[in-house]
């Protein structure tokens, strides 16, 4: 027991002496282990601030502002594109093969309703716009593992009131899953909903699509003799209107198999005036097309509204178009059309681009 007391007194004495040394003025280490930690903590913000000041004053570290030339380049591109389009008059513009192929005319895109198990319920029409009095052949095809009834029903509805105005039964024709029936387009002009219904596996299924009924506008009566007038190839199209009024005619000009131009023209037609002269400008047709047969295809005529709010009505030319032999095209030149307003706009765009 006395030995333990002596050991304890020795340890306490050593601790007091050591603490006194550390706290004395002769201790030049100044708790170096603690000082290093404090110094590093104090100098870190200073160094960070110095780096921040250096980066803020270093020009190479600052993001460069966008160049003003980008706006000038954009304006110059717009000016060039606009100047290119002004080479052609609005009634005779170039037609690329892609544009010609994309034109669908009076085409009805079949509408398919997906069914369970990768099945499909598809309805097809001959065209989208029918003339009043025509018959509407409705074809429906059902593909899949479903059990189909023996017949389908087709109904024409007014889109506003959903009132049924005509109906028919589609019977199986030709092959299993294919059905046909006929509706009458005797209704007033406008768009209508076509509802085709059946039962698949005992459950009702409803297919909905749209079509349009157009009034009888008149008859296309072919082409007159093509001729050269100024820097234009004139293609007279004869159309005998049912009612007088303003009409807009459009067509695609092909020389050989090559699409050349989209043509359009507006004119008032009546019983004394039944010809609209389409014009192909020399910038789209010229000497390289001389001596080759030509065709006016995809003819479409619109009866323009007589007053605001009236409906625009449509009629279409024959599917094969009209073939004709052009006159000598040697006098046509690739000279841009003159349109003072368009030239002024192009000049203004160019002036704006030059300022940047």
mmCIF file of C-alpha atoms in Angstrom:
data_model
loop_
_atom_site.group_PDB
_atom_site.id
_atom_site.type_symbol
_atom_site.label_atom_id
_atom_site.label_comp_id
_atom_site.label_asym_id
_atom_site.label_seq_id
_atom_site.Cartn_x
_atom_site.Cartn_y
_atom_site.Cartn_z
ATOM 1 C CA UNK A 1 0.000 0.000 0.000
ATOM 2 C CA UNK A 2 2.748 2.556 0.863
ATOM 3 C CA UNK A 3 4.437 1.667 -2.485
ATOM 4 C CA UNK A 4 1.299 2.498 -4.468
ATOM 5 C CA UNK A 5 0.985 5.858 -2.709
ATOM 6 C CA UNK A 6 4.581 6.690 -3.550
ATOM 7 C CA UNK A 7 4.040 5.768 -7.256
ATOM 8 C CA UNK A 8 0.929 7.942 -7.448
ATOM 9 C CA UNK A 9 2.758 10.924 -5.933
ATOM 10 C CA UNK A 10 5.589 10.473 -8.444
ATOM 11 C CA UNK A 11 3.177 10.510 -11.437
ATOM 12 C CA UNK A 12 1.331 13.609 -10.202
ATOM 13 C CA UNK A 13 4.626 15.438 -9.639
ATOM 14 C CA UNK A 14 5.837 14.578 -13.157
ATOM 15 C CA UNK A 15 2.562 15.820 -14.692
ATOM 16 C CA UNK A 16 2.738 19.134 -12.866
ATOM 17 C CA UNK A 17 6.378 19.690 -13.879
ATOM 18 C CA UNK A 18 5.607 18.869 -17.544
ATOM 19 C CA UNK A 19 2.628 21.198 -17.643
ATOM 20 C CA UNK A 20 4.680 23.950 -16.077
ATOM 21 C CA UNK A 21 7.320 23.576 -18.781
ATOM 22 C CA UNK A 22 4.813 23.714 -21.585
ATOM 23 C CA UNK A 23 3.299 26.875 -20.152
ATOM 24 C CA UNK A 24 6.648 28.509 -19.420
ATOM 25 C CA UNK A 25 8.234 31.268 -21.539
ATOM 26 C CA UNK A 26 11.148 28.975 -22.399
ATOM 27 C CA UNK A 27 8.888 26.707 -24.415
ATOM 28 C CA UNK A 28 9.583 27.898 -27.976
ATOM 29 C CA UNK A 29 7.669 25.085 -29.638
ATOM 30 C CA UNK A 30 4.356 26.812 -28.706
ATOM 31 C CA UNK A 31 2.278 23.669 -29.020
ATOM 32 C CA UNK A 32 3.615 23.180 -32.526
ATOM 33 C CA UNK A 33 1.170 20.356 -33.298
ATOM 34 C CA UNK A 34 -1.772 22.663 -32.554
ATOM 35 C CA UNK A 35 -0.196 25.706 -34.202
ATOM 36 C CA UNK A 36 0.213 23.834 -37.487
ATOM 37 C CA UNK A 37 -3.466 22.927 -37.561
ATOM 38 C CA UNK A 38 -4.569 26.474 -36.729
ATOM 39 C CA UNK A 39 -2.159 28.022 -39.216
ATOM 40 C CA UNK A 40 -3.360 25.762 -42.026
ATOM 41 C CA UNK A 41 -6.988 26.573 -41.228
ATOM 42 C CA UNK A 42 -6.290 30.311 -41.190
ATOM 43 C CA UNK A 43 -4.171 30.385 -44.330
ATOM 44 C CA UNK A 44 -6.575 28.250 -46.428
ATOM 45 C CA UNK A 45 -9.250 30.987 -46.777
ATOM 46 C CA UNK A 46 -6.532 33.515 -47.519
ATOM 47 C CA UNK A 47 -5.094 31.318 -50.258
ATOM 48 C CA UNK A 48 -8.583 30.647 -51.656
ATOM 49 C CA UNK A 49 -9.322 34.355 -51.686
ATOM 50 C CA UNK A 50 -6.025 34.976 -53.433
ATOM 51 C CA UNK A 51 -6.842 32.388 -56.088
ATOM 52 C CA UNK A 52 -10.292 33.898 -56.519
ATOM 53 C CA UNK A 53 -8.795 37.374 -56.958
ATOM 54 C CA UNK A 54 -6.258 35.980 -59.403
ATOM 55 C CA UNK A 55 -8.915 34.171 -61.479
ATOM 56 C CA UNK A 56 -11.159 37.232 -61.477
ATOM 57 C CA UNK A 57 -8.363 39.431 -62.767
ATOM 58 C CA UNK A 58 -7.001 36.894 -65.266
ATOM 59 C CA UNK A 59 -8.468 37.788 -68.702
ATOM 60 C CA UNK A 60 -7.827 34.285 -70.028
ATOM 61 C CA UNK A 61 -10.135 32.828 -67.378
ATOM 62 C CA UNK A 62 -13.146 34.997 -68.316
ATOM 63 C CA UNK A 63 -15.697 33.579 -70.823
ATOM 64 C CA UNK A 64 -15.626 35.382 -74.134
ATOM 65 C CA UNK A 65 -18.804 37.244 -75.071
ATOM 66 C CA UNK A 66 -20.633 35.924 -78.143
ATOM 67 C CA UNK A 67 -19.458 37.469 -81.351
ATOM 68 C CA UNK A 68 -21.735 39.983 -83.045
ATOM 69 C CA UNK A 69 -20.892 38.302 -86.357
ATOM 70 C CA UNK A 70 -23.300 35.483 -85.489
ATOM 71 C CA UNK A 71 -26.237 37.848 -85.937
ATOM 72 C CA UNK A 72 -24.734 39.214 -89.107
ATOM 73 C CA UNK A 73 -24.228 35.706 -90.463
ATOM 74 C CA UNK A 74 -27.836 34.821 -89.679
ATOM 75 C CA UNK A 75 -29.152 37.947 -91.391
ATOM 76 C CA UNK A 76 -26.933 37.314 -94.408
ATOM 77 C CA UNK A 77 -28.251 33.744 -94.688
ATOM 78 C CA UNK A 78 -31.846 34.954 -94.473
ATOM 79 C CA UNK A 79 -31.135 37.602 -97.103
ATOM 80 C CA UNK A 80 -29.600 35.017 -99.449
ATOM 81 C CA UNK A 81 -32.494 32.606 -99.012
ATOM 82 C CA UNK A 82 -35.064 35.336 -99.538
ATOM 83 C CA UNK A 83 -33.238 36.613 -102.617
ATOM 84 C CA UNK A 84 -33.269 33.070 -104.036
ATOM 85 C CA UNK A 85 -37.019 32.689 -103.549
ATOM 86 C CA UNK A 86 -37.704 36.062 -105.172
ATOM 87 C CA UNK A 87 -36.193 34.754 -108.406
ATOM 88 C CA UNK A 88 -39.463 32.912 -108.979
ATOM 89 C CA UNK A 89 -42.924 34.438 -109.279
ATOM 90 C CA UNK A 90 -45.386 33.108 -106.674
ATOM 91 C CA UNK A 91 -47.483 31.432 -109.364
ATOM 92 C CA UNK A 92 -44.545 29.363 -110.733
ATOM 93 C CA UNK A 93 -42.146 27.853 -108.200
ATOM 94 C CA UNK A 94 -39.672 24.963 -108.611
ATOM 95 C CA UNK A 95 -40.884 21.469 -107.765
ATOM 96 C CA UNK A 96 -38.432 18.864 -106.490
ATOM 97 C CA UNK A 97 -38.979 15.090 -106.844
ATOM 98 C CA UNK A 98 -39.375 14.860 -103.062
ATOM 99 C CA UNK A 99 -42.087 17.514 -103.063
ATOM 100 C CA UNK A 100 -43.853 15.865 -105.989
ATOM 101 C CA UNK A 101 -43.823 12.478 -104.243
ATOM 102 C CA UNK A 102 -45.078 13.996 -100.993
ATOM 103 C CA UNK A 103 -48.123 15.523 -102.690
ATOM 104 C CA UNK A 104 -51.047 13.204 -102.043
ATOM 105 C CA UNK A 105 -53.878 15.157 -103.678
ATOM 106 C CA UNK A 106 -57.330 13.791 -102.903
ATOM 107 C CA UNK A 107 -55.890 10.887 -100.940
ATOM 108 C CA UNK A 108 -57.379 9.084 -97.956
ATOM 109 C CA UNK A 109 -54.801 7.749 -95.530
ATOM 110 C CA UNK A 110 -56.039 4.402 -94.137
ATOM 111 C CA UNK A 111 -56.682 4.547 -90.399
ATOM 112 C CA UNK A 112 -55.704 1.495 -88.328
ATOM 113 C CA UNK A 113 -57.017 0.704 -84.865
ATOM 114 C CA UNK A 114 -54.675 -1.572 -82.866
ATOM 115 C CA UNK A 115 -56.226 -4.699 -81.385
ATOM 116 C CA UNK A 116 -55.056 -7.147 -78.749
ATOM 117 C CA UNK A 117 -52.375 -9.583 -79.812
ATOM 118 C CA UNK A 118 -50.879 -7.428 -82.599
ATOM 119 C CA UNK A 119 -54.191 -7.321 -84.443
ATOM 120 C CA UNK A 120 -55.409 -4.374 -86.531
ATOM 121 C CA UNK A 121 -58.762 -2.962 -87.580
ATOM 122 C CA UNK A 122 -58.209 -0.848 -90.730
ATOM 123 C CA UNK A 123 -60.699 1.228 -92.725
ATOM 124 C CA UNK A 124 -59.892 2.426 -96.254
ATOM 125 C CA UNK A 125 -61.667 4.774 -98.682
ATOM 126 C CA UNK A 126 -61.000 5.526 -102.345
ATOM 127 C CA UNK A 127 -60.370 9.196 -101.538
ATOM 128 C CA UNK A 128 -60.922 11.783 -98.831
ATOM 129 C CA UNK A 129 -63.214 14.261 -100.649
ATOM 130 C CA UNK A 130 -66.346 12.985 -102.386
ATOM 131 C CA UNK A 131 -68.597 15.011 -104.668
ATOM 132 C CA UNK A 132 -72.233 15.186 -103.623
ATOM 133 C CA UNK A 133 -74.144 12.330 -105.232
ATOM 134 C CA UNK A 134 -71.172 9.973 -105.469
ATOM 135 C CA UNK A 135 -71.104 6.576 -103.822
ATOM 136 C CA UNK A 136 -68.660 6.056 -100.967
ATOM 137 C CA UNK A 137 -67.082 2.609 -101.069
ATOM 138 C CA UNK A 138 -66.038 1.652 -97.540
ATOM 139 C CA UNK A 139 -63.547 -1.201 -97.095
ATOM 140 C CA UNK A 140 -62.584 -2.649 -93.713
ATOM 141 C CA UNK A 141 -59.964 -5.268 -92.883
ATOM 142 C CA UNK A 142 -59.562 -7.029 -89.536
ATOM 143 C CA UNK A 143 -56.346 -8.916 -88.865
ATOM 144 C CA UNK A 144 -55.699 -10.917 -85.727
ATOM 145 C CA UNK A 145 -56.843 -13.874 -83.678
ATOM 146 C CA UNK A 146 -60.161 -12.318 -82.662
ATOM 147 C CA UNK A 147 -63.464 -13.933 -83.553
ATOM 148 C CA UNK A 148 -65.208 -11.539 -85.962
ATOM 149 C CA UNK A 149 -68.917 -11.278 -86.587
ATOM 150 C CA UNK A 150 -70.378 -11.954 -90.007
ATOM 151 C CA UNK A 151 -70.890 -8.280 -90.848
ATOM 152 C CA UNK A 152 -69.910 -4.757 -89.851
ATOM 153 C CA UNK A 153 -71.961 -1.554 -89.773
ATOM 154 C CA UNK A 154 -70.866 1.801 -91.235
ATOM 155 C CA UNK A 155 -72.514 5.077 -90.240
ATOM 156 C CA UNK A 156 -72.009 8.657 -91.387
ATOM 157 C CA UNK A 157 -72.381 11.234 -88.597
ATOM 158 C CA UNK A 158 -72.447 14.999 -88.360
ATOM 159 C CA UNK A 159 -69.430 15.970 -86.246
ATOM 160 C CA UNK A 160 -71.258 18.680 -84.291
ATOM 161 C CA UNK A 161 -74.433 16.861 -83.279
ATOM 162 C CA UNK A 162 -73.275 13.239 -83.761
ATOM 163 C CA UNK A 163 -76.562 12.651 -85.595
ATOM 164 C CA UNK A 164 -76.484 9.645 -87.930
ATOM 165 C CA UNK A 165 -77.379 10.696 -91.481
ATOM 166 C CA UNK A 166 -76.589 7.536 -93.463
ATOM 167 C CA UNK A 167 -75.736 3.929 -92.752
ATOM 168 C CA UNK A 168 -74.967 0.624 -94.421
ATOM 169 C CA UNK A 169 -73.797 -2.910 -93.697
ATOM 170 C CA UNK A 170 -70.338 -4.110 -94.690
ATOM 171 C CA UNK A 171 -70.399 -7.709 -95.852
ATOM 172 C CA UNK A 172 -67.463 -10.079 -96.057
ATOM 173 C CA UNK A 173 -65.996 -9.931 -99.560
ATOM 174 C CA UNK A 174 -63.234 -11.904 -101.200
ATOM 175 C CA UNK A 175 -61.305 -13.187 -98.216
ATOM 176 C CA UNK A 176 -61.850 -13.739 -94.480
ATOM 177 C CA UNK A 177 -61.555 -10.549 -92.459
ATOM 178 C CA UNK A 178 -62.195 -8.233 -95.440
ATOM 179 C CA UNK A 179 -65.511 -6.360 -95.655
ATOM 180 C CA UNK A 180 -67.066 -3.883 -98.105
ATOM 181 C CA UNK A 181 -70.135 -1.690 -98.279
ATOM 182 C CA UNK A 182 -71.427 1.474 -99.973
ATOM 183 C CA UNK A 183 -72.692 4.750 -98.516
ATOM 184 C CA UNK A 184 -74.267 7.612 -100.459
ATOM 185 C CA UNK A 185 -72.712 11.104 -100.390
ATOM 186 C CA UNK A 186 -75.973 13.005 -100.781
ATOM 187 C CA UNK A 187 -75.488 15.296 -97.804
ATOM 188 C CA UNK A 188 -74.643 18.987 -97.684
ATOM 189 C CA UNK A 189 -70.963 19.973 -98.076
ATOM 190 C CA UNK A 190 -68.757 19.583 -95.033
ATOM 191 C CA UNK A 191 -66.708 17.120 -93.003
ATOM 192 C CA UNK A 192 -68.312 14.007 -91.547
ATOM 193 C CA UNK A 193 -67.392 11.246 -89.127
ATOM 194 C CA UNK A 194 -67.330 7.716 -90.495
ATOM 195 C CA UNK A 195 -68.102 5.142 -87.791
ATOM 196 C CA UNK A 196 -67.444 1.457 -88.504
ATOM 197 C CA UNK A 197 -68.550 -0.939 -85.753
ATOM 198 C CA UNK A 198 -68.341 -4.671 -85.156
ATOM 199 C CA UNK A 199 -68.035 -7.237 -82.373
ATOM 200 C CA UNK A 200 -64.727 -8.957 -81.697
ATOM 201 C CA UNK A 201 -64.741 -11.887 -79.288
ATOM 202 C CA UNK A 202 -68.252 -10.794 -78.373
ATOM 203 C CA UNK A 203 -67.173 -7.245 -77.424
ATOM 204 C CA UNK A 204 -68.200 -4.103 -79.365
ATOM 205 C CA UNK A 205 -65.382 -2.279 -81.196
ATOM 206 C CA UNK A 206 -65.778 1.166 -82.775
ATOM 207 C CA UNK A 207 -63.533 2.606 -85.507
ATOM 208 C CA UNK A 208 -63.730 6.379 -86.187
ATOM 209 C CA UNK A 209 -62.324 8.361 -89.138
ATOM 210 C CA UNK A 210 -63.341 11.393 -91.226
ATOM 211 C CA UNK A 211 -64.211 12.274 -94.816
ATOM 212 C CA UNK A 212 -65.519 15.326 -96.675
ATOM 213 C CA UNK A 213 -68.412 15.880 -99.065
ATOM 214 C CA UNK A 214 -67.958 18.610 -101.686
ATOM 215 C CA UNK A 215 -70.574 20.299 -103.865
ATOM 216 C CA UNK A 216 -70.480 19.807 -107.610
ATOM 217 C CA UNK A 217 -68.313 22.672 -108.898
ATOM 218 C CA UNK A 218 -68.242 21.946 -112.624
ATOM 219 C CA UNK A 219 -66.253 19.987 -115.189
ATOM 220 C CA UNK A 220 -62.660 20.014 -116.366
ATOM 221 C CA UNK A 221 -62.669 20.168 -120.161
ATOM 222 C CA UNK A 222 -59.010 19.686 -121.015
ATOM 223 C CA UNK A 223 -56.278 22.043 -122.178
ATOM 224 C CA UNK A 224 -56.081 24.708 -124.820
ATOM 225 C CA UNK A 225 -53.042 25.212 -127.041
ATOM 226 C CA UNK A 226 -49.910 25.988 -125.059
ATOM 227 C CA UNK A 227 -47.997 29.081 -126.185
ATOM 228 C CA UNK A 228 -45.139 31.392 -125.260
ATOM 229 C CA UNK A 229 -45.920 34.826 -123.882
ATOM 230 C CA UNK A 230 -43.012 36.920 -122.688
ATOM 231 C CA UNK A 231 -40.817 34.707 -120.523
ATOM 232 C CA UNK A 232 -43.663 32.319 -119.703
ATOM 233 C CA UNK A 233 -45.070 29.081 -121.041
ATOM 234 C CA UNK A 234 -48.852 29.568 -121.024
ATOM 235 C CA UNK A 235 -50.942 26.438 -120.347
ATOM 236 C CA UNK A 236 -54.686 27.150 -120.754
ATOM 237 C CA UNK A 237 -56.890 24.917 -118.568
ATOM 238 C CA UNK A 238 -60.589 24.833 -119.404
ATOM 239 C CA UNK A 239 -63.052 24.438 -116.540
ATOM 240 C CA UNK A 240 -66.785 24.974 -116.919
ATOM 241 C CA UNK A 241 -68.093 26.185 -113.524
ATOM 242 C CA UNK A 242 -71.507 25.304 -112.167
ATOM 243 C CA UNK A 243 -71.731 28.710 -110.491
ATOM 244 C CA UNK A 244 -69.902 31.953 -111.275
ATOM 245 C CA UNK A 245 -67.296 33.073 -108.794
ATOM 246 C CA UNK A 246 -63.604 33.253 -108.032
ATOM 247 C CA UNK A 247 -61.624 30.050 -108.414
ATOM 248 C CA UNK A 248 -58.027 29.073 -107.646
ATOM 249 C CA UNK A 249 -56.410 26.432 -109.856
ATOM 250 C CA UNK A 250 -53.192 24.563 -109.069
ATOM 251 C CA UNK A 251 -51.295 21.881 -110.975
ATOM 252 C CA UNK A 252 -47.885 20.250 -111.188
ATOM 253 C CA UNK A 253 -45.932 20.543 -114.419
ATOM 254 C CA UNK A 254 -43.866 17.549 -115.524
ATOM 255 C CA UNK A 255 -41.534 17.551 -118.524
ATOM 256 C CA UNK A 256 -40.956 13.939 -119.430
ATOM 257 C CA UNK A 257 -40.737 12.183 -116.061
ATOM 258 C CA UNK A 258 -39.146 15.161 -114.314
ATOM 259 C CA UNK A 259 -41.210 17.370 -111.986
ATOM 260 C CA UNK A 260 -40.591 20.979 -112.981
ATOM 261 C CA UNK A 261 -42.917 23.425 -111.261
ATOM 262 C CA UNK A 262 -45.897 23.943 -109.005
ATOM 263 C CA UNK A 263 -48.268 26.273 -110.851
ATOM 264 C CA UNK A 264 -51.232 28.209 -109.503
ATOM 265 C CA UNK A 265 -53.526 30.997 -110.638
ATOM 266 C CA UNK A 266 -56.768 32.661 -109.521
ATOM 267 C CA UNK A 267 -59.517 34.003 -111.767
ATOM 268 C CA UNK A 268 -63.211 34.731 -111.859
ATOM 269 C CA UNK A 269 -65.077 32.166 -113.963
ATOM 270 C CA UNK A 270 -68.591 32.255 -115.389
ATOM 271 C CA UNK A 271 -70.504 31.077 -118.446
ATOM 272 C CA UNK A 272 -68.572 33.453 -120.710
ATOM 273 C CA UNK A 273 -65.111 32.812 -119.275
ATOM 274 C CA UNK A 274 -64.096 29.231 -118.550
ATOM 275 C CA UNK A 275 -60.310 29.229 -119.027
ATOM 276 C CA UNK A 276 -57.551 29.753 -116.468
ATOM 277 C CA UNK A 277 -54.076 30.294 -117.899
ATOM 278 C CA UNK A 278 -51.393 28.615 -115.835
ATOM 279 C CA UNK A 279 -47.953 30.117 -116.425
ATOM 280 C CA UNK A 280 -44.585 28.369 -116.135
ATOM 281 C CA UNK A 281 -41.836 30.980 -115.813
ATOM 282 C CA UNK A 282 -38.529 30.773 -117.662
ATOM 283 C CA UNK A 283 -36.687 30.280 -114.358
ATOM 284 C CA UNK A 284 -38.248 26.817 -113.994
ATOM 285 C CA UNK A 285 -38.671 25.667 -117.596
ATOM 286 C CA UNK A 286 -36.406 26.563 -120.476
ATOM 287 C CA UNK A 287 -34.364 25.490 -123.462
ATOM 288 C CA UNK A 288 -33.196 22.234 -121.858
ATOM 289 C CA UNK A 289 -36.830 21.055 -121.867
ATOM 290 C CA UNK A 290 -37.418 21.921 -125.522
ATOM 291 C CA UNK A 291 -38.990 19.199 -127.654
ATOM 292 C CA UNK A 292 -39.970 16.957 -124.750
ATOM 293 C CA UNK A 293 -43.587 15.984 -123.963
ATOM 294 C CA UNK A 294 -45.132 17.585 -120.904
ATOM 295 C CA UNK A 295 -47.989 16.816 -118.529
ATOM 296 C CA UNK A 296 -50.146 18.909 -116.222
ATOM 297 C CA UNK A 297 -50.866 16.626 -113.270
ATOM 298 C CA UNK A 298 -52.638 16.727 -109.905
ATOM 299 C CA UNK A 299 -55.052 19.448 -110.969
ATOM 300 C CA UNK A 300 -57.036 20.896 -108.086
ATOM 301 C CA UNK A 301 -59.524 23.748 -108.239
ATOM 302 C CA UNK A 302 -60.940 25.597 -105.254
ATOM 303 C CA UNK A 303 -64.054 27.725 -105.197
ATOM 304 C CA UNK A 304 -63.033 30.649 -103.015
ATOM 305 C CA UNK A 305 -65.438 31.952 -100.354
ATOM 306 C CA UNK A 306 -67.804 34.635 -101.629
ATOM 307 C CA UNK A 307 -67.863 36.235 -98.176
ATOM 308 C CA UNK A 308 -65.953 35.825 -94.898
ATOM 309 C CA UNK A 309 -66.940 32.658 -93.084
ATOM 310 C CA UNK A 310 -68.035 30.783 -96.207
ATOM 311 C CA UNK A 311 -66.529 27.381 -96.869
ATOM 312 C CA UNK A 312 -63.819 26.740 -99.496
ATOM 313 C CA UNK A 313 -64.990 23.986 -101.856
ATOM 314 C CA UNK A 314 -62.755 21.576 -103.796
ATOM 315 C CA UNK A 315 -62.779 19.654 -107.067
ATOM 316 C CA UNK A 316 -60.077 17.609 -108.784
ATOM 317 C CA UNK A 317 -58.987 16.904 -112.334
ATOM 318 C CA UNK A 318 -58.509 13.454 -113.884
ATOM 319 C CA UNK A 319 -55.999 11.174 -112.173
ATOM 320 C CA UNK A 320 -53.855 10.891 -115.310
ATOM 321 C CA UNK A 321 -53.704 14.653 -115.813
ATOM 322 C CA UNK A 322 -53.438 16.227 -119.270
ATOM 323 C CA UNK A 323 -50.556 15.578 -121.667
ATOM 324 C CA UNK A 324 -49.538 18.236 -124.191
ATOM 325 C CA UNK A 325 -46.720 19.144 -126.544
ATOM 326 C CA UNK A 326 -45.036 22.426 -125.591
ATOM 327 C CA UNK A 327 -44.162 24.947 -128.301
ATOM 328 C CA UNK A 328 -40.584 25.965 -129.045
ATOM 329 C CA UNK A 329 -39.053 26.958 -125.688
ATOM 330 C CA UNK A 330 -35.931 28.531 -127.155
ATOM 331 C CA UNK A 331 -36.987 32.061 -126.265
ATOM 332 C CA UNK A 332 -37.380 31.347 -122.536
ATOM 333 C CA UNK A 333 -34.512 32.488 -120.326
ATOM 334 C CA UNK A 334 -33.463 31.903 -116.742
ATOM 335 C CA UNK A 335 -34.069 35.544 -115.883
ATOM 336 C CA UNK A 336 -35.315 36.256 -112.352
ATOM 337 C CA UNK A 337 -38.841 37.571 -112.071
ATOM 338 C CA UNK A 338 -39.153 41.296 -111.406
ATOM 339 C CA UNK A 339 -41.002 42.139 -108.203
ATOM 340 C CA UNK A 340 -40.124 45.602 -106.862
ATOM 341 C CA UNK A 341 -41.505 44.925 -103.379
ATOM 342 C CA UNK A 342 -39.579 41.665 -103.031
ATOM 343 C CA UNK A 343 -36.410 43.315 -104.305
ATOM 344 C CA UNK A 344 -36.791 46.091 -101.731
ATOM 345 C CA UNK A 345 -37.220 43.549 -98.931
ATOM 346 C CA UNK A 346 -34.147 41.622 -100.083
ATOM 347 C CA UNK A 347 -32.108 44.849 -100.240
ATOM 348 C CA UNK A 348 -33.243 45.813 -96.731
ATOM 349 C CA UNK A 349 -32.208 42.428 -95.343
ATOM 350 C CA UNK A 350 -28.834 42.755 -97.038
ATOM 351 C CA UNK A 351 -28.326 46.241 -95.571
ATOM 352 C CA UNK A 352 -29.112 44.937 -92.094
ATOM 353 C CA UNK A 353 -26.654 42.066 -92.549
ATOM 354 C CA UNK A 354 -23.890 44.436 -93.731
ATOM 355 C CA UNK A 355 -24.134 46.450 -90.505
ATOM 356 C CA UNK A 356 -22.804 43.535 -88.465
#
